[in-house]
Short mmCIF file of C-alpha atoms in Angstrom, two decimals:
data_model
loop_
_atom_site.label_atom_id
_atom_site.label_comp_id
_atom_site.label_asym_id
_atom_site.label_seq_id
_atom_site.Cartn_x
_atom_site.Cartn_y
_atom_site.Cartn_z
CA MET A 2 -128.60 31.46 164.24
CA LYS A 3 -132.24 30.54 163.86
CA ILE A 4 -134.34 29.64 166.90
CA GLY A 5 -137.50 27.58 166.38
CA VAL A 6 -140.26 28.18 168.93
CA PHE A 7 -143.11 25.74 169.17
CA ASP A 8 -146.44 25.79 171.01
CA SER A 9 -149.84 24.20 170.50
CA GLY A 10 -151.30 27.68 170.09
CA PHE A 11 -150.72 31.34 170.94
CA GLY A 12 -149.50 31.18 174.52
CA GLY A 13 -145.93 30.46 173.47
CA LEU A 14 -145.84 33.90 171.90
CA THR A 15 -145.22 35.25 175.42
CA VAL A 16 -142.00 33.21 175.32
CA LEU A 17 -141.17 34.50 171.84
CA ARG A 18 -141.79 38.04 173.08
CA ALA A 19 -139.25 37.56 175.87
CA LEU A 20 -136.79 35.94 173.42
CA LEU A 21 -137.11 38.83 170.97
CA GLU A 22 -136.31 41.30 173.74
CA ARG A 23 -133.25 39.37 174.82
CA LEU A 24 -131.98 38.09 171.45
CA PRO A 25 -132.93 40.73 168.87
CA GLY A 26 -130.10 39.67 166.57
CA ALA A 27 -131.31 36.07 166.09
CA ASP A 28 -133.75 34.74 163.49
CA PHE A 29 -136.97 33.17 164.75
CA SER A 30 -139.61 30.80 163.38
CA TYR A 31 -142.69 30.28 165.51
CA LEU A 32 -145.11 27.40 164.94
CA GLY A 33 -148.51 27.27 166.63
CA ASP A 34 -150.16 23.90 166.04
CA THR A 35 -153.57 25.55 166.23
CA ALA A 36 -155.43 22.87 164.26
CA ARG A 37 -154.72 20.34 166.98
CA LEU A 38 -154.88 22.48 170.11
CA PRO A 39 -155.38 22.17 172.98
CA TYR A 40 -152.86 19.44 173.71
CA GLY A 41 -153.94 19.48 177.35
CA ALA A 42 -156.73 16.89 177.14
CA LYS A 43 -154.80 14.47 174.95
CA SER A 44 -152.81 11.35 175.73
CA GLN A 45 -149.03 11.23 175.85
CA ALA A 46 -148.81 9.23 172.60
CA THR A 47 -150.95 11.76 170.75
CA VAL A 48 -149.11 14.79 172.14
CA ALA A 49 -145.74 13.22 171.31
CA ARG A 50 -146.83 12.49 167.74
CA TYR A 51 -148.07 16.07 167.25
CA ALA A 52 -145.01 17.64 168.88
CA VAL A 53 -142.53 15.55 166.91
CA SER A 54 -144.15 16.45 163.58
CA SER A 55 -144.03 20.12 164.59
CA ALA A 56 -140.37 19.84 165.62
CA HIS A 57 -139.53 18.18 162.30
CA PHE A 58 -141.12 21.08 160.46
CA LEU A 59 -139.06 23.66 162.36
CA VAL A 60 -135.78 21.79 161.95
CA GLU A 61 -136.16 20.38 158.43
CA GLN A 62 -138.16 23.06 156.65
CA GLU A 63 -137.14 26.12 158.64
CA LYS A 64 -133.57 25.01 159.37
CA ALA A 65 -133.80 25.96 163.05
CA ASP A 66 -130.52 25.45 164.94
CA TYR A 67 -132.19 25.35 168.35
CA LEU A 68 -135.70 24.50 169.54
CA VAL A 69 -137.66 26.05 172.38
CA ILE A 70 -140.73 24.04 173.38
CA ALA A 71 -142.89 26.92 174.63
CA CYS A 72 -145.76 24.61 175.54
CA ASN A 73 -146.06 23.15 179.00
CA THR A 74 -148.00 20.07 177.91
CA ALA A 75 -145.52 19.20 175.16
CA SER A 76 -142.61 19.89 177.53
CA ALA A 77 -144.21 17.60 180.11
CA LEU A 78 -145.16 14.75 177.81
CA ALA A 79 -142.96 14.86 174.74
CA LEU A 80 -139.55 16.39 175.47
CA ASP A 81 -137.66 13.09 175.26
CA ALA A 82 -139.47 12.13 172.06
CA ILE A 83 -138.59 15.49 170.48
CA ARG A 84 -134.95 15.22 171.55
CA GLU A 85 -134.72 11.78 169.94
CA ALA A 86 -136.37 13.03 166.76
CA VAL A 87 -134.25 16.09 165.91
CA PRO A 88 -130.46 16.69 165.78
CA VAL A 89 -130.51 20.13 167.49
CA PRO A 90 -130.64 21.16 171.18
CA VAL A 91 -134.16 21.29 172.64
CA LEU A 92 -135.19 23.33 175.68
CA GLY A 93 -138.57 22.91 177.42
CA VAL A 94 -140.37 25.44 179.61
CA ILE A 95 -140.82 23.10 182.58
CA ASP A 96 -137.10 22.67 183.18
CA THR A 97 -136.48 26.39 182.78
CA GLY A 98 -139.26 27.16 185.28
CA ALA A 99 -137.89 24.64 187.77
CA ASN A 100 -134.34 26.02 187.34
CA ALA A 101 -135.59 29.53 188.07
CA ALA A 102 -137.53 28.30 191.11
CA GLN A 103 -134.36 26.66 192.41
CA ALA A 104 -132.42 29.89 191.96
CA THR A 105 -135.12 31.94 193.71
CA THR A 106 -136.45 29.90 196.63
CA LYS A 107 -134.85 30.05 200.05
CA THR A 108 -137.33 27.74 201.80
CA GLY A 109 -137.27 25.09 199.04
CA ASP A 110 -141.10 25.11 198.94
CA VAL A 111 -142.52 26.02 195.55
CA LEU A 112 -146.08 26.58 194.29
CA VAL A 113 -147.03 25.96 190.66
CA MET A 114 -150.17 27.07 188.87
CA ALA A 115 -150.87 25.46 185.52
CA THR A 116 -153.53 23.89 183.32
CA ALA A 117 -155.21 20.65 184.37
CA ALA A 118 -153.14 18.60 181.93
CA THR A 119 -149.81 19.96 183.14
CA VAL A 120 -150.81 19.39 186.77
CA GLU A 121 -152.00 15.84 186.05
CA SER A 122 -148.64 15.06 184.46
CA HIS A 123 -146.90 16.15 187.72
CA ALA A 124 -143.99 17.24 185.53
CA TYR A 125 -143.31 20.33 187.69
CA SER A 126 -143.31 18.27 190.90
CA ALA A 127 -140.86 15.84 189.31
CA ALA A 128 -138.62 18.62 187.95
CA CYS A 129 -138.65 20.38 191.34
CA GLY A 130 -138.01 17.10 193.15
CA ARG A 131 -134.91 16.45 191.03
CA ARG A 132 -133.62 19.81 192.25
CA GLY A 133 -134.30 19.03 195.91
CA LEU A 134 -137.40 21.24 196.10
CA ARG A 135 -140.93 20.42 197.23
CA ALA A 136 -143.78 21.57 195.00
CA ILE A 137 -147.55 21.82 195.21
CA GLU A 138 -149.31 22.09 191.86
CA LYS A 139 -152.72 23.66 191.36
CA ALA A 140 -154.88 23.39 188.24
CA SER A 141 -156.50 26.67 187.23
CA PRO A 142 -158.41 25.87 184.03
CA LEU A 143 -160.41 29.11 183.90
CA LEU A 144 -157.41 31.40 183.52
CA VAL A 145 -156.67 30.51 179.89
CA PRO A 146 -160.22 31.26 178.68
CA LEU A 147 -160.27 34.48 180.75
CA VAL A 148 -157.03 35.64 179.10
CA GLU A 149 -158.33 34.65 175.66
CA GLU A 150 -161.55 36.61 176.37
CA GLY A 151 -159.29 39.62 177.03
CA TRP A 152 -160.56 39.99 180.62
CA ILE A 153 -157.15 40.91 182.03
CA ASP A 154 -158.03 43.81 184.33
CA HIS A 155 -161.47 42.50 185.12
CA PRO A 156 -163.22 41.88 188.45
CA VAL A 157 -164.22 38.35 187.42
CA THR A 158 -160.58 37.47 186.75
CA GLU A 159 -159.52 38.94 190.09
CA GLU A 160 -162.20 36.86 191.81
CA VAL A 161 -161.31 33.63 190.01
CA LEU A 162 -157.61 34.13 190.72
CA GLN A 163 -158.39 34.86 194.37
CA ILE A 164 -160.36 31.60 194.63
CA TYR A 165 -157.59 29.51 193.04
CA LEU A 166 -154.84 31.16 195.10
CA SER A 167 -156.63 30.85 198.42
CA GLU A 168 -157.28 27.14 197.74
CA LEU A 169 -153.60 26.72 196.88
CA LEU A 170 -152.35 28.62 199.95
CA GLU A 171 -154.71 26.64 202.16
CA GLU A 172 -153.37 23.39 200.74
CA ALA A 173 -149.82 24.65 201.29
CA ALA A 174 -150.60 25.50 204.93
CA GLU A 175 -152.11 22.06 205.51
CA ALA A 176 -148.98 20.44 204.10
CA GLU A 177 -146.86 22.69 206.36
CA PHE A 178 -145.21 24.31 203.36
CA GLN A 179 -143.45 27.64 203.61
CA PRO A 180 -143.74 28.73 200.00
CA ASP A 181 -141.76 31.75 198.85
CA THR A 182 -141.96 31.14 195.09
CA LEU A 183 -144.84 30.62 192.65
CA VAL A 184 -144.16 29.40 189.10
CA LEU A 185 -146.55 30.52 186.33
CA GLY A 186 -146.69 27.09 184.70
CA CYS A 187 -148.67 28.07 181.62
CA THR A 188 -147.60 30.35 178.80
CA HIS A 189 -150.88 32.29 179.01
CA TYR A 190 -150.26 33.36 182.57
CA PRO A 191 -147.51 35.97 182.00
CA LEU A 192 -150.33 38.26 180.81
CA LEU A 193 -151.77 37.96 184.33
CA ARG A 194 -148.46 38.47 186.12
CA PRO A 195 -149.51 41.81 187.69
CA ASN A 196 -152.77 40.17 188.84
CA PHE A 197 -150.81 37.37 190.50
CA GLU A 198 -148.45 39.85 192.16
CA ARG A 199 -151.37 41.90 193.50
CA ALA A 200 -153.19 38.83 194.83
CA LEU A 201 -150.24 37.10 196.52
CA PRO A 202 -148.57 37.98 199.82
CA GLU A 203 -145.35 39.96 199.29
CA SER A 204 -143.29 37.09 200.65
CA ILE A 205 -144.03 35.01 197.51
CA ARG A 206 -142.04 35.77 194.34
CA VAL A 207 -143.65 35.10 190.96
CA ILE A 208 -141.59 33.22 188.35
CA ASP A 209 -142.59 34.12 184.81
CA SER A 210 -141.65 31.07 182.75
CA ALA A 211 -141.51 33.10 179.53
CA GLU A 212 -138.90 35.45 180.92
CA VAL A 213 -136.74 32.80 182.56
CA THR A 214 -136.86 30.66 179.42
CA ALA A 215 -135.50 33.54 177.37
CA GLU A 216 -132.73 34.07 179.94
CA GLN A 217 -131.74 30.42 179.79
CA VAL A 218 -131.76 30.28 175.99
CA ALA A 219 -129.41 33.26 175.94
CA ALA A 220 -127.13 31.65 178.52
CA GLU A 221 -127.13 28.18 176.90
CA LEU A 222 -126.45 29.45 173.42
CA CYS A 223 -123.47 31.52 174.55
CA LEU A 224 -124.37 33.70 171.61
CA PRO A 225 -121.96 36.25 170.27
CA ALA A 226 -122.76 39.60 171.87
CA GLU A 227 -124.17 40.94 168.61
CA ALA A 228 -127.09 38.48 168.74
CA CYS A 229 -128.07 40.02 172.06
CA THR A 230 -128.09 43.61 170.89
CA PRO A 231 -130.19 45.21 168.19
CA ASP A 232 -128.06 45.59 165.08
CA GLY A 233 -130.59 47.45 162.96
CA LYS A 234 -130.61 44.59 160.43
CA GLY A 235 -133.83 42.88 159.45
CA HIS A 236 -133.74 39.48 161.10
CA SER A 237 -136.43 37.07 160.06
CA ARG A 238 -139.46 36.45 162.27
CA ARG A 239 -141.75 33.92 160.63
CA PHE A 240 -145.07 32.70 161.95
CA TYR A 241 -146.78 29.43 161.05
CA ALA A 242 -150.12 28.04 162.15
CA THR A 243 -151.87 24.80 161.26
CA ASP A 244 -155.32 26.42 161.20
CA SER A 245 -157.25 29.65 161.57
CA VAL A 246 -154.68 32.24 160.50
CA ALA A 247 -157.07 35.11 161.23
CA LYS A 248 -157.55 34.04 164.83
CA PHE A 249 -153.80 33.58 165.20
CA ARG A 250 -153.18 37.13 164.06
CA ARG A 251 -155.91 38.60 166.26
CA LEU A 252 -155.26 36.70 169.49
CA GLY A 253 -151.56 36.26 168.93
CA SER A 254 -150.84 39.98 168.74
CA ARG A 255 -152.07 40.27 172.33
CA PHE A 256 -149.61 37.62 173.49
CA LEU A 257 -146.68 38.90 171.44
CA GLY A 258 -147.34 42.52 172.40
CA GLU A 259 -147.08 43.67 168.79
CA GLU A 260 -148.96 43.23 165.52
CA ILE A 261 -148.42 39.91 163.77
CA ASN A 262 -148.48 40.09 160.00
CA GLY A 263 -148.01 37.32 157.52
CA VAL A 264 -148.94 34.15 159.36
CA GLU A 265 -148.54 31.18 156.99
CA LEU A 266 -150.90 28.22 157.09
CA ILE A 267 -149.19 24.82 156.97
CA ASP A 268 -150.56 21.30 156.93
CA LEU A 269 -149.00 18.75 159.26
CA GLY A 270 -151.78 16.21 158.61
CA GLY A 271 -154.37 15.17 161.16
CA MET B 3 -183.53 1.21 165.51
CA LYS B 4 -180.10 2.54 166.38
CA ILE B 5 -179.46 6.26 166.73
CA GLY B 6 -175.92 7.55 166.36
CA VAL B 7 -175.14 10.72 168.31
CA PHE B 8 -172.02 12.67 167.49
CA ASP B 9 -170.25 15.57 169.18
CA SER B 10 -166.68 16.85 169.32
CA GLY B 11 -166.70 16.18 173.07
CA PHE B 12 -168.97 15.74 176.06
CA GLY B 13 -171.55 18.49 175.54
CA GLY B 14 -173.61 16.34 173.19
CA LEU B 15 -174.31 14.04 176.13
CA THR B 16 -176.97 16.58 177.20
CA VAL B 17 -178.67 15.75 173.89
CA LEU B 18 -178.23 12.02 174.45
CA ARG B 19 -179.70 12.44 177.94
CA ALA B 20 -182.82 14.06 176.49
CA LEU B 21 -183.01 11.36 173.78
CA LEU B 22 -182.75 8.56 176.36
CA GLU B 23 -185.64 10.06 178.31
CA ARG B 24 -187.81 10.33 175.23
CA LEU B 25 -186.77 7.18 173.34
CA PRO B 26 -185.86 4.60 175.96
CA GLY B 27 -186.62 1.75 173.58
CA ALA B 28 -184.03 2.70 170.95
CA ASP B 29 -180.35 1.71 170.78
CA PHE B 30 -177.76 4.46 170.95
CA SER B 31 -174.11 4.88 170.04
CA TYR B 32 -172.43 8.10 171.11
CA LEU B 33 -169.12 9.27 169.67
CA GLY B 34 -167.15 12.13 171.23
CA ASP B 35 -164.26 13.10 168.97
CA THR B 36 -162.27 14.17 172.02
CA ALA B 37 -158.82 13.83 170.41
CA ARG B 38 -159.66 16.61 167.99
CA LEU B 39 -161.84 18.91 170.12
CA PRO B 40 -162.63 21.72 170.24
CA TYR B 41 -163.91 22.07 166.70
CA GLY B 42 -164.74 25.71 167.45
CA ALA B 43 -161.44 27.27 166.46
CA LYS B 44 -160.99 25.22 163.28
CA SER B 45 -161.71 25.94 159.65
CA GLN B 46 -164.73 24.60 157.77
CA ALA B 47 -162.62 22.18 155.74
CA THR B 48 -161.05 20.71 158.87
CA VAL B 49 -164.34 20.45 160.76
CA ALA B 50 -166.03 18.80 157.77
CA ARG B 51 -163.22 16.26 157.43
CA TYR B 52 -163.42 15.39 161.14
CA ALA B 53 -167.21 15.23 161.21
CA VAL B 54 -167.45 13.07 158.09
CA SER B 55 -164.97 10.53 159.47
CA SER B 56 -166.98 10.42 162.70
CA ALA B 57 -170.26 9.99 160.81
CA HIS B 58 -168.73 7.15 158.78
CA PHE B 59 -167.76 5.40 161.98
CA LEU B 60 -171.27 5.61 163.41
CA VAL B 61 -172.97 4.45 160.21
CA GLU B 62 -170.48 1.85 158.97
CA GLN B 63 -169.12 0.36 162.18
CA GLU B 64 -172.04 0.96 164.49
CA LYS B 65 -174.79 0.50 161.88
CA ALA B 66 -176.68 3.60 163.03
CA ASP B 67 -179.97 4.13 161.14
CA TYR B 68 -180.17 7.80 162.01
CA LEU B 69 -177.60 10.44 162.97
CA VAL B 70 -177.97 13.32 165.40
CA ILE B 71 -175.19 15.91 165.11
CA ALA B 72 -175.19 17.11 168.72
CA CYS B 73 -172.42 19.63 168.07
CA ASN B 74 -173.22 23.18 167.09
CA THR B 75 -169.96 23.76 165.22
CA ALA B 76 -170.32 20.61 163.14
CA SER B 77 -174.01 21.38 162.53
CA ALA B 78 -173.03 24.88 161.39
CA LEU B 79 -170.09 23.95 159.19
CA ALA B 80 -170.46 20.34 158.10
CA LEU B 81 -174.12 19.29 157.91
CA ASP B 82 -174.23 19.21 154.09
CA ALA B 83 -170.93 17.33 153.91
CA ILE B 84 -172.20 14.71 156.38
CA ARG B 85 -175.50 14.32 154.51
CA GLU B 86 -173.59 13.70 151.29
CA ALA B 87 -171.30 11.20 152.98
CA VAL B 88 -173.78 8.84 154.66
CA PRO B 89 -176.96 7.11 153.42
CA VAL B 90 -179.06 7.75 156.58
CA PRO B 91 -181.07 10.78 157.74
CA VAL B 92 -179.01 13.42 159.58
CA LEU B 93 -180.41 15.98 162.02
CA GLY B 94 -178.37 18.94 163.32
CA VAL B 95 -178.92 20.92 166.50
CA ILE B 96 -179.03 24.31 164.81
CA ASP B 97 -182.10 23.52 162.72
CA THR B 98 -183.86 21.98 165.72
CA GLY B 99 -183.10 25.07 167.82
CA ALA B 100 -184.37 27.39 165.08
CA ASN B 101 -187.52 25.28 164.64
CA ALA B 102 -188.24 25.50 168.34
CA ALA B 103 -187.63 29.25 168.34
CA GLN B 104 -190.11 29.61 165.48
CA ALA B 105 -192.71 27.63 167.42
CA THR B 106 -192.16 29.69 170.57
CA THR B 107 -191.65 33.31 169.54
CA LYS B 108 -194.57 35.69 169.12
CA THR B 109 -192.50 38.79 168.31
CA GLY B 110 -190.24 37.01 165.80
CA ASP B 111 -187.17 38.38 167.59
CA VAL B 112 -184.81 35.71 168.87
CA LEU B 113 -181.62 35.83 170.94
CA VAL B 114 -178.95 33.15 170.64
CA MET B 115 -176.05 32.49 173.00
CA ALA B 116 -173.30 30.21 171.72
CA THR B 117 -169.56 29.70 171.44
CA ALA B 118 -167.44 32.11 169.41
CA ALA B 119 -167.16 29.68 166.50
CA THR B 120 -170.91 29.11 166.23
CA VAL B 121 -171.57 32.85 166.38
CA GLU B 122 -168.90 33.59 163.76
CA SER B 123 -170.53 31.08 161.42
CA HIS B 124 -173.84 33.00 161.75
CA ALA B 125 -175.58 29.67 161.26
CA TYR B 126 -178.32 30.52 163.78
CA SER B 127 -179.02 33.89 162.12
CA ALA B 128 -179.28 32.16 158.77
CA ALA B 129 -181.52 29.38 160.10
CA CYS B 130 -183.75 31.93 161.86
CA GLY B 131 -183.82 34.12 158.75
CA ARG B 132 -185.05 31.22 156.63
CA ARG B 133 -187.96 30.93 159.08
CA GLY B 134 -188.83 34.65 158.91
CA LEU B 135 -187.27 35.43 162.29
CA ARG B 136 -184.67 38.02 163.26
CA ALA B 137 -181.82 36.87 165.48
CA ILE B 138 -179.00 38.43 167.48
CA GLU B 139 -176.16 36.08 168.34
CA LYS B 140 -173.84 36.55 171.29
CA ALA B 141 -170.57 34.70 171.88
CA SER B 142 -170.09 33.59 175.47
CA PRO B 143 -166.79 31.71 175.47
CA LEU B 144 -166.37 31.52 179.27
CA LEU B 145 -169.49 29.45 179.89
CA VAL B 146 -168.05 26.17 178.57
CA PRO B 147 -164.96 26.28 180.82
CA LEU B 148 -167.12 27.31 183.80
CA VAL B 149 -169.40 24.29 183.22
CA GLU B 150 -166.38 22.01 182.77
CA GLU B 151 -164.91 23.37 186.02
CA GLY B 152 -168.18 22.32 187.68
CA TRP B 153 -168.97 25.88 188.80
CA ILE B 154 -172.71 25.59 188.09
CA ASP B 155 -174.20 27.21 191.19
CA HIS B 156 -171.31 29.58 191.68
CA PRO B 157 -171.21 33.36 192.13
CA VAL B 158 -168.56 33.73 189.40
CA THR B 159 -170.81 31.96 186.89
CA GLU B 160 -173.79 34.12 187.90
CA GLU B 161 -171.63 37.22 187.39
CA VAL B 162 -170.25 36.12 184.02
CA LEU B 163 -173.73 35.19 182.79
CA GLN B 164 -175.08 38.54 184.00
CA ILE B 165 -172.36 40.38 182.04
CA TYR B 166 -173.01 38.44 178.82
CA LEU B 167 -176.81 38.76 179.11
CA SER B 168 -176.79 42.47 179.85
CA GLU B 169 -174.51 43.08 176.84
CA LEU B 170 -176.87 41.00 174.71
CA LEU B 171 -180.03 42.73 175.96
CA GLU B 172 -178.40 46.12 175.42
CA GLU B 173 -177.54 45.18 171.86
CA ALA B 174 -181.12 43.97 171.35
CA ALA B 175 -182.53 47.28 172.68
CA GLU B 176 -180.24 49.26 170.35
CA ALA B 177 -181.45 47.22 167.38
CA GLU B 178 -185.07 47.81 168.53
CA PHE B 179 -185.63 44.11 169.02
CA GLN B 180 -188.45 42.79 171.16
CA PRO B 181 -186.95 39.44 172.08
CA ASP B 182 -189.18 36.86 173.75
CA THR B 183 -187.03 33.76 173.11
CA LEU B 184 -183.42 32.86 173.85
CA VAL B 185 -181.84 29.77 172.28
CA LEU B 186 -179.11 27.96 174.21
CA GLY B 187 -176.90 27.44 171.16
CA CYS B 188 -174.27 25.24 172.79
CA THR B 189 -174.72 21.74 174.16
CA HIS B 190 -172.95 22.70 177.41
CA TYR B 191 -175.52 25.35 178.27
CA PRO B 192 -178.45 23.09 179.26
CA LEU B 193 -176.55 22.53 182.52
CA LEU B 194 -176.93 26.29 183.11
CA ARG B 195 -180.58 26.46 182.14
CA PRO B 196 -181.78 27.39 185.67
CA ASN B 197 -179.08 30.10 185.79
CA PHE B 198 -180.32 31.53 182.48
CA GLU B 199 -183.92 31.44 183.68
CA ARG B 200 -183.01 33.22 186.91
CA ALA B 201 -180.99 35.91 185.12
CA LEU B 202 -183.44 36.71 182.30
CA PRO B 203 -186.64 38.76 182.48
CA GLU B 204 -189.71 36.53 182.72
CA SER B 205 -190.87 37.68 179.29
CA ILE B 206 -188.03 35.72 177.64
CA ARG B 207 -188.43 31.95 177.22
CA VAL B 208 -185.34 29.76 177.18
CA ILE B 209 -185.04 27.12 174.42
CA ASP B 210 -182.95 24.16 175.49
CA SER B 211 -181.56 22.75 172.25
CA ALA B 212 -180.96 19.32 173.80
CA GLU B 213 -184.62 18.94 174.74
CA VAL B 214 -186.06 20.23 171.48
CA THR B 215 -183.67 18.06 169.47
CA ALA B 216 -184.93 14.96 171.28
CA GLU B 217 -188.53 16.02 170.58
CA GLN B 218 -187.80 16.45 166.90
CA VAL B 219 -185.98 13.15 166.58
CA ALA B 220 -188.99 11.41 168.11
CA ALA B 221 -191.36 13.23 165.78
CA GLU B 222 -189.26 12.70 162.62
CA LEU B 223 -188.67 9.06 163.22
CA CYS B 224 -192.38 8.35 163.71
CA LEU B 225 -191.17 5.55 165.91
CA PRO B 226 -193.48 2.79 166.96
CA ALA B 227 -194.90 3.64 170.37
CA GLU B 228 -192.79 0.94 172.03
CA ALA B 229 -189.57 2.80 171.24
CA CYS B 230 -190.93 5.72 173.24
CA THR B 231 -191.78 3.76 176.35
CA PRO B 232 -189.49 1.79 178.59
CA ASP B 233 -189.89 -1.90 177.77
CA GLY B 234 -187.65 -3.27 180.49
CA LYS B 235 -185.32 -4.76 177.85
CA GLY B 236 -181.63 -3.95 177.81
CA HIS B 237 -181.13 -1.64 174.84
CA SER B 238 -177.56 -0.89 173.90
CA ARG B 239 -175.93 2.39 174.89
CA ARG B 240 -172.37 2.48 173.64
CA PHE B 241 -169.85 5.24 174.17
CA TYR B 242 -166.79 5.96 172.04
CA ALA B 243 -164.09 8.58 172.41
CA THR B 244 -161.02 9.30 170.31
CA ASP B 245 -158.87 10.16 173.34
CA SER B 246 -158.77 10.42 177.13
CA VAL B 247 -161.34 7.80 178.15
CA ALA B 248 -160.90 8.63 181.85
CA LYS B 249 -161.78 12.29 181.31
CA PHE B 250 -164.75 11.28 179.17
CA ARG B 251 -166.11 9.12 181.96
CA ARG B 252 -165.52 11.73 184.66
CA LEU B 253 -166.78 14.84 182.85
CA GLY B 254 -169.31 13.03 180.71
CA SER B 255 -171.25 11.63 183.65
CA ARG B 256 -172.05 15.20 184.68
CA PHE B 257 -173.51 15.95 181.24
CA LEU B 258 -175.38 12.69 180.91
CA GLY B 259 -176.71 12.85 184.46
CA GLU B 260 -175.71 9.26 185.16
CA GLU B 261 -172.54 7.20 185.47
CA ILE B 262 -170.87 6.31 182.19
CA ASN B 263 -169.14 2.94 182.19
CA GLY B 264 -167.27 1.29 179.40
CA VAL B 265 -166.12 4.09 177.12
CA GLU B 266 -164.20 2.61 174.19
CA LEU B 267 -161.22 4.35 172.67
CA ILE B 268 -161.20 4.45 168.87
CA ASP B 269 -158.70 5.88 166.39
CA LEU B 270 -160.02 7.97 163.53
CA GLY B 271 -156.51 9.16 162.56
CA GLY B 272 -155.25 12.69 162.91
#
């Protein structure tokens, strides 16, 4: 069983990290389309074209049996296009986040923090709406650069997060929401999960989309028990980037939580 | 006389703004290669390929007589490739910044703040070195997202700038530098020029690369005086982007200092 994990960059490595913990007996190929990141500012047609070429690579070249789209923008804008383009099951992080919110919330009122592009797509609102939940989405564009700068336990990050969260909670109060769940709608944010938990009232639970995605992959695949326990065998973990292998190694190790060696550069055109 | 101005995104509009003030009688075409931004994280080969296709568009389609590369990354990594590819004069913002530093500094010790990619290229150090100056470059990756978030007069921005500048001044003291000049080595930073001037000791002059680039274009072109004075005629100002026209209009107006209407979407492939 080989699982292909795709993101525009490094953030999806937080999803891979959760998958590796839960499915140590599976093979993994991770593709970061770093030459064309960020997807966030791009149109749906462009994102779909990029995402489909990346999915083709993972399925045709890498022989992945299952695809995880660990990129919120691609999940929001290109999931249907990817599903049409490849003959394997495809799971996107927005549906997994919304599923987890549904399982967690008692009030039915959900908060989502994400990048500007994800918020503008309103994909979380739509996914929550289909599950009978109300959602308020808040763009927090400074969090990704703060994480990439490595300012995790840093007063500036605390202050920025405080500003975003108080704006979001104010908006929720005005809309007469009773939020008890906040979805981290960007694969960079799991690195700030403790910061979120410190800054939020205790009544609000934080949903880490990386973790819940890994849970749902394990459940959907109904894998034999051995795939879910370490078997001491060397299962393959391959890393591909479309540009800047050195940066991928350096930044990516922070997201994956372990050293990344042997990133291969591939050319998808563009 | 038509001047083509090229950047990977919106930042170069600060250069266009300075050019419009100084050369109101010239025609301008501005191209933001927004579908492929940011160039910063990409390899030299990729940046050169993107920049050359953009330069071809401005010269062949738009009939520009002169090109200003208002993008530090492209100036650092692709200036020679662009000069080989088009038959018109090409000016890059790194040389103009280094020229202005040379004209300003008395100690010969120059500080440069820029994005990570520009710093990693060491293009400013090299350009300063060729002019007999010493330079220390400092990456300040949070400033671009702060400007794009619109947090110009904001305590978080003051704090971030203070952190970067004190690290830079400390490094300068350790290297026994006597800096009297700081170059804003990113086209987003002119929007923070007052913040820089407030945060720096009075002994350090700030070089705004947008402004000095406009001065040098005017000087190099030896334009007839009428191009440098408003003549009441409607000279063309055309705007092109490779993606996300709405975002270009919204963000770009902040950089240009006036409303941008009529951005045209073009496809350069990729």
